[in-house]
């Protein structure tokens, strides 16, 4: 890609432009293109690496990403990222970044991504590694207070990675209930230390700036911890009950032989995917609902249901269905990954709860066997 920029771009003419115009052009490019452009033209490095540019880029860029990691030989380790602005996949080779901190023969699993940071679980040595392709850095996170953990011990809805492009720092947190109530474990890269906070039964109303982690599920009740990071770390327990009457629900994964809806949790939201059986061998999606916490956190409140105009697009046949969700600034983004007869399909659905606007995109296939999604 770097060679393409050198051949197709007139850098001499580019630098004649006013710096404000150059910045406006860069703000419209996806991050991988900016990285390649800076590699091809060293004169842009000082502008792109400045704190002001990073702050403005984060504020003005409307690009959204999906990141997946495909299991393959270590030397070919690659993160695939789908850009909503470009509507295509990008490749981020990361083997060279990981090599200094990942032992040979390690089993690598992508857990989370945020603001250019990627969190990996090393399944054999049971450690965590964070890498940033932009800053070309990789580091191990100190073992958490609960000790080493394999990949199967990490539950996506119960953890959160929060990166900061401007400062180049990140936080990683997870919630665990060992029988005495939920406990928050928070790591800050700025201190390279873990902090422990016991969650308290609901002491405050639900606030938009909280980070929500799902601690546990029961038949009609979910235990969610709202984390406030404004001053002192505070963790409040909420127990929303379900009113949709779902029986035999499946959490995180739904097979053709299962009954009931698929429930996907994350960021204080609940996505319910309803489907119906087709001859007992496969199922078809018939409806998607998005729920959120009400003000006191005691109940799930229905925020949106797929409109009729979108129903035909989401009616995907599957034998296995799984998904992830993210809520950022009132926009809920859902990734549904399905398999039918060995063929993979991935759809990206977003719902703006303020504008009550739905959008769906079917992502192009790139050889999805063996992937995991951040």
CSV table of C-alpha atoms in Angstrom, one decimal:
chain,number,residue,atom,x,y,z
A,1,UNK,CA,0.0,0.0,0.0
A,2,UNK,CA,2.9,2.3,0.7
A,3,UNK,CA,4.2,1.9,-2.8
A,4,UNK,CA,0.8,2.7,-4.2
A,5,UNK,CA,0.9,6.1,-2.4
A,6,UNK,CA,4.4,6.9,-3.7
A,7,UNK,CA,3.4,6.1,-7.3
A,8,UNK,CA,-0.1,7.7,-7.3
A,9,UNK,CA,0.5,10.8,-5.2
A,10,UNK,CA,2.3,14.1,-6.0
A,11,UNK,CA,3.7,15.0,-2.6
A,12,UNK,CA,5.5,18.1,-4.0
A,13,UNK,CA,2.1,19.6,-5.0
A,14,UNK,CA,0.5,18.4,-1.9
A,15,UNK,CA,2.8,20.4,0.4
A,16,UNK,CA,2.0,23.6,-1.5
A,17,UNK,CA,-1.4,23.4,0.0
A,18,UNK,CA,-2.2,25.3,3.2
A,19,UNK,CA,-1.7,23.2,6.3
A,20,UNK,CA,-5.3,23.6,7.3
A,21,UNK,CA,-6.4,22.1,4.0
A,22,UNK,CA,-3.9,19.3,4.4
A,23,UNK,CA,-5.4,18.5,7.8
A,24,UNK,CA,-8.9,18.5,6.4
A,25,UNK,CA,-7.9,16.1,3.7
A,26,UNK,CA,-6.3,13.8,6.3
A,27,UNK,CA,-9.3,13.9,8.6
A,28,UNK,CA,-11.4,12.3,5.8
A,29,UNK,CA,-9.0,9.3,5.4
A,30,UNK,CA,-9.3,6.1,7.4
A,31,UNK,CA,-6.5,5.5,9.9
A,32,UNK,CA,-4.7,2.8,7.8
A,33,UNK,CA,-4.5,5.2,4.9
A,34,UNK,CA,-3.0,7.9,7.1
A,35,UNK,CA,-0.4,5.4,8.5
A,36,UNK,CA,0.6,4.3,4.9
A,37,UNK,CA,0.7,7.9,3.8
A,38,UNK,CA,3.0,8.9,6.6
A,39,UNK,CA,5.3,5.9,5.8
A,40,UNK,CA,5.5,7.0,2.2
A,41,UNK,CA,6.0,10.7,3.0
A,42,UNK,CA,8.1,11.4,6.1
A,43,UNK,CA,7.3,15.1,5.9
A,44,UNK,CA,3.8,14.4,7.3
A,45,UNK,CA,5.1,12.6,10.5
A,46,UNK,CA,5.3,15.7,12.6
A,47,UNK,CA,1.8,16.8,11.8
A,48,UNK,CA,0.2,13.3,12.2
A,49,UNK,CA,2.0,12.6,15.5
A,50,UNK,CA,1.1,15.9,17.1
A,51,UNK,CA,-1.4,15.8,20.1
A,52,UNK,CA,-3.6,18.4,18.4
A,53,UNK,CA,-4.0,16.4,15.2
A,54,UNK,CA,-4.9,13.3,17.1
A,55,UNK,CA,-7.4,15.1,19.2
A,56,UNK,CA,-9.1,16.7,16.2
A,57,UNK,CA,-9.0,13.5,14.2
A,58,UNK,CA,-10.8,11.6,17.0
A,59,UNK,CA,-13.4,14.4,17.2
A,60,UNK,CA,-14.0,14.8,13.5
A,61,UNK,CA,-13.6,11.3,12.0
A,62,UNK,CA,-16.9,9.5,11.7
A,63,UNK,CA,-15.3,6.2,10.7
A,64,UNK,CA,-16.4,3.1,12.6
A,65,UNK,CA,-14.5,-0.2,12.7
A,66,UNK,CA,-14.9,-3.9,13.1
A,67,UNK,CA,-11.8,-5.9,14.0
A,68,UNK,CA,-11.3,-9.6,13.7
A,69,UNK,CA,-8.3,-11.9,14.2
A,70,UNK,CA,-7.8,-15.0,12.1
A,71,UNK,CA,-6.1,-18.0,13.5
A,72,UNK,CA,-3.1,-18.9,11.3
A,73,UNK,CA,0.7,-19.4,11.7
A,74,UNK,CA,2.3,-16.8,14.0
A,75,UNK,CA,4.4,-15.2,11.3
A,76,UNK,CA,1.2,-14.4,9.4
A,77,UNK,CA,-0.6,-13.0,12.4
A,78,UNK,CA,-2.9,-10.3,11.0
A,79,UNK,CA,-5.8,-8.2,12.3
A,80,UNK,CA,-8.5,-7.5,9.7
A,81,UNK,CA,-10.4,-4.3,10.1
A,82,UNK,CA,-13.6,-3.3,8.3
A,83,UNK,CA,-14.0,0.5,7.8
A,84,UNK,CA,-17.5,1.9,7.6
A,85,UNK,CA,-16.2,4.9,5.7
A,86,UNK,CA,-14.4,2.9,3.0
A,87,UNK,CA,-16.8,-0.1,3.1
A,88,UNK,CA,-13.9,-2.5,2.8
A,89,UNK,CA,-11.5,-4.7,4.8
A,90,UNK,CA,-7.9,-3.6,5.7
A,91,UNK,CA,-5.1,-5.8,6.8
A,92,UNK,CA,-2.8,-5.0,9.8
A,93,UNK,CA,0.2,-7.4,10.0
A,94,UNK,CA,1.2,-7.6,13.6
A,95,UNK,CA,3.7,-10.6,13.9
A,96,UNK,CA,6.7,-8.3,14.2
A,97,UNK,CA,5.0,-6.3,17.0
A,98,UNK,CA,4.0,-9.4,18.9
A,99,UNK,CA,7.3,-11.3,18.5
A,100,UNK,CA,9.2,-9.7,21.4
A,101,UNK,CA,6.5,-10.4,23.9
A,102,UNK,CA,4.8,-13.6,22.6
A,103,UNK,CA,6.6,-17.0,23.2
A,104,UNK,CA,7.0,-19.3,20.2
A,105,UNK,CA,4.1,-21.7,19.6
A,106,UNK,CA,1.7,-19.5,21.6
A,107,UNK,CA,-2.1,-19.8,21.0
A,108,UNK,CA,-3.3,-16.2,20.5
A,109,UNK,CA,-6.8,-14.9,20.9
A,110,UNK,CA,-8.1,-11.4,20.3
A,111,UNK,CA,-10.2,-10.2,23.2
A,112,UNK,CA,-10.9,-6.5,22.7
A,113,UNK,CA,-10.0,-3.4,20.7
A,114,UNK,CA,-10.2,0.3,21.4
A,115,UNK,CA,-8.7,3.5,20.0
A,116,UNK,CA,-5.9,1.7,18.2
A,117,UNK,CA,-5.1,-0.7,21.1
A,118,UNK,CA,-5.6,-4.5,20.7
A,119,UNK,CA,-5.8,-6.8,23.7
A,120,UNK,CA,-4.8,-10.4,23.2
A,121,UNK,CA,-5.0,-13.4,25.5
A,122,UNK,CA,-2.1,-15.9,25.4
A,123,UNK,CA,-3.8,-19.2,26.0
A,124,UNK,CA,-0.7,-21.3,26.8
A,125,UNK,CA,1.1,-19.1,29.3
A,126,UNK,CA,-2.2,-17.5,30.3
A,127,UNK,CA,-1.1,-13.9,30.1
A,128,UNK,CA,-2.4,-10.7,28.4
A,129,UNK,CA,-0.7,-8.6,25.8
A,130,UNK,CA,-1.7,-5.2,24.4
A,131,UNK,CA,-0.4,-3.9,21.1
A,132,UNK,CA,-0.8,-0.7,19.2
A,133,UNK,CA,0.1,-0.8,15.4
A,134,UNK,CA,0.0,3.0,15.2
A,135,UNK,CA,2.6,3.6,17.9
A,136,UNK,CA,4.3,0.2,17.0
A,137,UNK,CA,4.3,-0.9,20.6
A,138,UNK,CA,3.5,-4.1,22.4
A,139,UNK,CA,3.5,-4.9,26.1
A,140,UNK,CA,2.5,-7.5,28.6
A,141,UNK,CA,-0.1,-6.6,31.3
A,142,UNK,CA,1.0,-7.7,34.8
A,143,UNK,CA,-0.9,-10.8,36.1
A,144,UNK,CA,-4.2,-9.7,37.6
A,145,UNK,CA,-4.9,-10.3,41.3
A,146,UNK,CA,-6.9,-13.4,40.5
A,147,UNK,CA,-3.9,-15.0,38.9
A,148,UNK,CA,-3.2,-16.3,35.4
A,149,UNK,CA,-6.3,-17.0,33.2
A,150,UNK,CA,-6.8,-18.9,30.0
A,151,UNK,CA,-8.9,-17.6,27.1
A,152,UNK,CA,-12.0,-19.5,28.2
A,153,UNK,CA,-12.0,-17.6,31.5
A,154,UNK,CA,-12.6,-14.2,29.8
A,155,UNK,CA,-16.2,-13.3,29.2
A,156,UNK,CA,-16.6,-10.5,26.7
A,157,UNK,CA,-19.6,-8.8,28.3
A,158,UNK,CA,-17.8,-8.7,31.7
A,159,UNK,CA,-14.7,-6.8,30.5
A,160,UNK,CA,-13.8,-3.5,28.8
A,161,UNK,CA,-10.8,-2.0,27.1
A,162,UNK,CA,-10.7,1.8,27.0
A,163,UNK,CA,-8.0,3.4,24.9
A,164,UNK,CA,-7.0,7.1,24.6
A,165,UNK,CA,-5.4,8.0,21.3
A,166,UNK,CA,-4.4,11.5,22.5
A,167,UNK,CA,-2.5,10.4,25.6
A,168,UNK,CA,-1.4,7.0,24.3
A,169,UNK,CA,-2.7,5.3,27.5
A,170,UNK,CA,-5.4,2.7,28.1
A,171,UNK,CA,-7.5,1.1,30.9
A,172,UNK,CA,-8.6,-2.5,31.1
A,173,UNK,CA,-11.2,-3.7,33.5
A,174,UNK,CA,-13.2,-6.8,34.2
A,175,UNK,CA,-15.8,-7.9,36.8
A,176,UNK,CA,-15.8,-11.2,38.6
A,177,UNK,CA,-18.2,-12.7,41.2
A,178,UNK,CA,-16.5,-15.4,43.3
A,179,UNK,CA,-19.5,-15.9,45.6
A,180,UNK,CA,-19.2,-12.8,47.8
A,181,UNK,CA,-20.6,-10.4,45.2
A,182,UNK,CA,-19.2,-8.7,42.1
A,183,UNK,CA,-15.6,-7.3,42.3
A,184,UNK,CA,-14.1,-4.8,39.8
A,185,UNK,CA,-10.5,-5.3,38.7
A,186,UNK,CA,-9.1,-2.2,37.0
A,187,UNK,CA,-5.7,-1.9,35.3
A,188,UNK,CA,-4.3,1.5,34.2
A,189,UNK,CA,-1.3,1.6,31.8
A,190,UNK,CA,-0.3,5.0,33.3
A,191,UNK,CA,0.5,3.3,36.7
A,192,UNK,CA,1.1,-0.3,35.4
A,193,UNK,CA,-0.9,-1.5,38.4
A,194,UNK,CA,-4.2,-3.2,39.2
A,195,UNK,CA,-6.8,-1.8,41.5
A,196,UNK,CA,-9.7,-3.7,43.2
A,197,UNK,CA,-13.1,-2.3,44.0
A,198,UNK,CA,-16.0,-4.2,45.5
A,199,UNK,CA,-19.3,-3.4,43.8
A,200,UNK,CA,-22.1,-2.0,46.0
A,201,UNK,CA,-25.8,-2.6,45.7
A,202,UNK,CA,-27.3,0.2,43.6
A,203,UNK,CA,-26.4,3.5,45.2
A,204,UNK,CA,-27.0,5.8,42.2
A,205,UNK,CA,-29.2,6.1,39.1
A,206,UNK,CA,-27.9,4.9,35.7
A,207,UNK,CA,-25.7,7.6,34.1
A,208,UNK,CA,-24.6,7.9,30.5
A,209,UNK,CA,-20.9,8.2,31.3
A,210,UNK,CA,-20.8,4.9,33.2
A,211,UNK,CA,-19.0,1.8,31.9
A,212,UNK,CA,-21.3,-1.2,32.2
A,213,UNK,CA,-20.1,-4.7,32.7
A,214,UNK,CA,-22.2,-7.8,32.8
A,215,UNK,CA,-21.4,-10.0,35.9
A,216,UNK,CA,-23.9,-12.8,35.7
A,217,UNK,CA,-27.2,-14.1,34.2
A,218,UNK,CA,-30.2,-15.7,35.8
A,219,UNK,CA,-33.4,-16.8,34.2
A,220,UNK,CA,-35.2,-13.5,34.3
A,221,UNK,CA,-32.5,-11.3,35.9
A,222,UNK,CA,-29.1,-10.0,34.9
A,223,UNK,CA,-26.5,-8.6,37.2
A,224,UNK,CA,-24.8,-5.6,35.7
A,225,UNK,CA,-22.1,-3.4,37.3
A,226,UNK,CA,-22.0,0.3,36.4
A,227,UNK,CA,-18.5,1.7,36.8
A,228,UNK,CA,-17.9,5.4,37.3
A,229,UNK,CA,-14.3,6.6,36.6
A,230,UNK,CA,-14.9,10.4,37.0
A,231,UNK,CA,-13.1,10.8,40.4
A,232,UNK,CA,-12.8,7.9,42.8
A,233,UNK,CA,-13.7,4.6,41.2
A,234,UNK,CA,-17.2,3.5,42.1
A,235,UNK,CA,-19.0,0.3,41.1
A,236,UNK,CA,-22.8,0.0,41.5
A,237,UNK,CA,-24.8,-3.2,41.1
A,238,UNK,CA,-28.0,-3.2,39.0
A,239,UNK,CA,-30.3,-6.1,38.6
A,240,UNK,CA,-32.6,-5.5,35.6
A,241,UNK,CA,-35.4,-8.0,35.1
A,242,UNK,CA,-36.7,-9.1,31.7
A,243,UNK,CA,-40.2,-8.4,30.6
A,244,UNK,CA,-40.1,-10.1,27.2
A,245,UNK,CA,-41.2,-13.5,28.6
A,246,UNK,CA,-38.4,-15.3,26.8
A,247,UNK,CA,-38.1,-19.0,27.7
A,248,UNK,CA,-35.2,-21.2,26.9
A,249,UNK,CA,-33.0,-18.3,25.8
A,250,UNK,CA,-29.5,-18.8,24.5
A,251,UNK,CA,-26.7,-16.4,25.7
A,252,UNK,CA,-24.0,-15.6,23.1
A,253,UNK,CA,-24.5,-18.5,20.8
A,254,UNK,CA,-27.5,-20.1,19.1
A,255,UNK,CA,-27.6,-23.4,17.2
A,256,UNK,CA,-30.2,-24.8,14.8
A,257,UNK,CA,-31.3,-27.3,17.4
A,258,UNK,CA,-31.9,-24.7,20.2
A,259,UNK,CA,-35.1,-22.9,21.0
A,260,UNK,CA,-35.8,-19.5,22.3
A,261,UNK,CA,-34.1,-16.2,21.3
A,262,UNK,CA,-30.4,-15.4,21.2
A,263,UNK,CA,-29.4,-12.8,23.9
A,264,UNK,CA,-26.3,-10.7,23.4
A,265,UNK,CA,-25.1,-8.5,26.3
A,266,UNK,CA,-22.7,-5.6,26.5
A,267,UNK,CA,-22.3,-1.9,27.5
A,268,UNK,CA,-25.6,-2.0,29.5
A,269,UNK,CA,-27.5,-3.1,26.4
A,270,UNK,CA,-29.3,-6.3,25.5
A,271,UNK,CA,-29.9,-7.4,21.9
A,272,UNK,CA,-32.5,-10.1,21.4
A,273,UNK,CA,-32.4,-12.0,18.1
A,274,UNK,CA,-35.6,-13.9,17.5
A,275,UNK,CA,-35.6,-16.7,14.9
A,276,UNK,CA,-37.7,-19.6,13.8
A,277,UNK,CA,-36.8,-23.2,12.9
A,278,UNK,CA,-36.7,-24.4,9.3
A,279,UNK,CA,-37.3,-28.2,9.2
A,280,UNK,CA,-35.2,-28.6,12.4
A,281,UNK,CA,-31.9,-28.3,10.4
A,282,UNK,CA,-31.5,-24.5,10.3
A,283,UNK,CA,-33.1,-21.4,11.5
A,284,UNK,CA,-33.9,-18.0,10.0
A,285,UNK,CA,-33.7,-14.6,11.8
A,286,UNK,CA,-37.1,-12.9,12.0
A,287,UNK,CA,-36.6,-10.0,14.3
A,288,UNK,CA,-34.0,-8.0,16.3
A,289,UNK,CA,-34.7,-6.0,19.4
A,290,UNK,CA,-32.5,-3.6,21.3
A,291,UNK,CA,-33.1,-3.1,25.1
A,292,UNK,CA,-31.4,-0.9,27.6
A,293,UNK,CA,-31.5,-0.1,31.3
A,294,UNK,CA,-34.2,2.1,32.6
A,295,UNK,CA,-33.3,5.0,34.8
A,296,UNK,CA,-33.1,3.1,38.1
A,297,UNK,CA,-31.5,0.0,36.5
A,298,UNK,CA,-34.2,-2.3,37.8
A,299,UNK,CA,-35.8,-3.2,34.4
A,300,UNK,CA,-34.9,-3.7,30.8
A,301,UNK,CA,-36.6,-1.1,28.6
A,302,UNK,CA,-37.3,-1.7,24.9
A,303,UNK,CA,-35.5,0.9,22.8
A,304,UNK,CA,-36.0,-0.4,19.3
A,305,UNK,CA,-37.2,-3.2,17.0
A,306,UNK,CA,-36.1,-3.8,13.5
A,307,UNK,CA,-38.5,-1.9,11.1
A,308,UNK,CA,-40.4,-3.7,8.3
A,309,UNK,CA,-38.1,-2.1,5.7
A,310,UNK,CA,-35.1,-3.9,7.2
A,311,UNK,CA,-36.7,-7.3,8.0
A,312,UNK,CA,-36.0,-8.9,4.6
A,313,UNK,CA,-32.3,-7.9,4.8
A,314,UNK,CA,-31.9,-9.4,8.3
A,315,UNK,CA,-33.7,-12.7,7.5
A,316,UNK,CA,-30.6,-14.7,7.3
A,317,UNK,CA,-30.6,-18.5,7.4
A,318,UNK,CA,-28.1,-20.2,9.8
A,319,UNK,CA,-27.1,-23.3,11.6
A,320,UNK,CA,-25.0,-21.4,14.1
A,321,UNK,CA,-25.4,-17.8,15.1
A,322,UNK,CA,-23.3,-15.6,17.4
A,323,UNK,CA,-22.7,-11.9,17.9
A,324,UNK,CA,-21.1,-8.9,19.7
A,325,UNK,CA,-22.5,-5.5,20.5
A,326,UNK,CA,-21.1,-2.1,21.4
A,327,UNK,CA,-22.9,1.1,22.6
A,328,UNK,CA,-21.0,4.3,21.9
A,329,UNK,CA,-22.6,7.8,22.3
A,330,UNK,CA,-26.1,6.4,21.9
A,331,UNK,CA,-25.5,4.3,18.8
A,332,UNK,CA,-25.7,0.6,19.3
A,333,UNK,CA,-23.7,-1.5,16.8
A,334,UNK,CA,-24.3,-5.2,16.5
A,335,UNK,CA,-22.3,-7.8,14.6
A,336,UNK,CA,-24.0,-11.0,13.8
A,337,UNK,CA,-21.9,-13.9,12.5
A,338,UNK,CA,-23.6,-16.9,11.1
A,339,UNK,CA,-22.7,-20.2,9.5
A,340,UNK,CA,-24.8,-22.3,7.1
A,341,UNK,CA,-23.4,-25.4,5.5
A,342,UNK,CA,-19.8,-24.2,6.1
A,343,UNK,CA,-20.4,-20.8,4.6
A,344,UNK,CA,-19.8,-17.8,6.8
A,345,UNK,CA,-21.9,-14.6,6.8
A,346,UNK,CA,-21.4,-11.4,8.7
A,347,UNK,CA,-23.9,-8.5,9.0
A,348,UNK,CA,-23.4,-5.2,10.8
A,349,UNK,CA,-26.5,-3.5,12.2
A,350,UNK,CA,-26.5,-0.1,13.9
A,351,UNK,CA,-29.3,1.7,15.7
A,352,UNK,CA,-29.2,5.4,16.7
A,353,UNK,CA,-31.4,5.5,19.8
A,354,UNK,CA,-31.6,9.3,19.6
A,355,UNK,CA,-32.6,9.5,15.9
A,356,UNK,CA,-34.4,6.1,16.0
A,357,UNK,CA,-32.5,5.3,12.8
A,358,UNK,CA,-31.5,1.8,11.7
A,359,UNK,CA,-28.8,0.9,9.3
A,360,UNK,CA,-27.5,-2.5,8.0
A,361,UNK,CA,-24.5,-3.6,6.0
A,362,UNK,CA,-23.6,-7.1,4.8
A,363,UNK,CA,-19.8,-7.4,5.0
A,364,UNK,CA,-17.8,-8.9,2.2
A,365,UNK,CA,-16.4,-12.4,2.7
A,366,UNK,CA,-12.6,-12.6,3.1
A,367,UNK,CA,-12.1,-16.2,4.3
A,368,UNK,CA,-13.7,-16.0,7.8
A,369,UNK,CA,-13.0,-19.5,9.0
A,370,UNK,CA,-11.1,-19.4,12.3
A,371,UNK,CA,-11.8,-15.8,13.1
A,372,UNK,CA,-12.6,-14.2,16.5
A,373,UNK,CA,-14.1,-10.7,16.8
A,374,UNK,CA,-13.0,-7.9,19.1
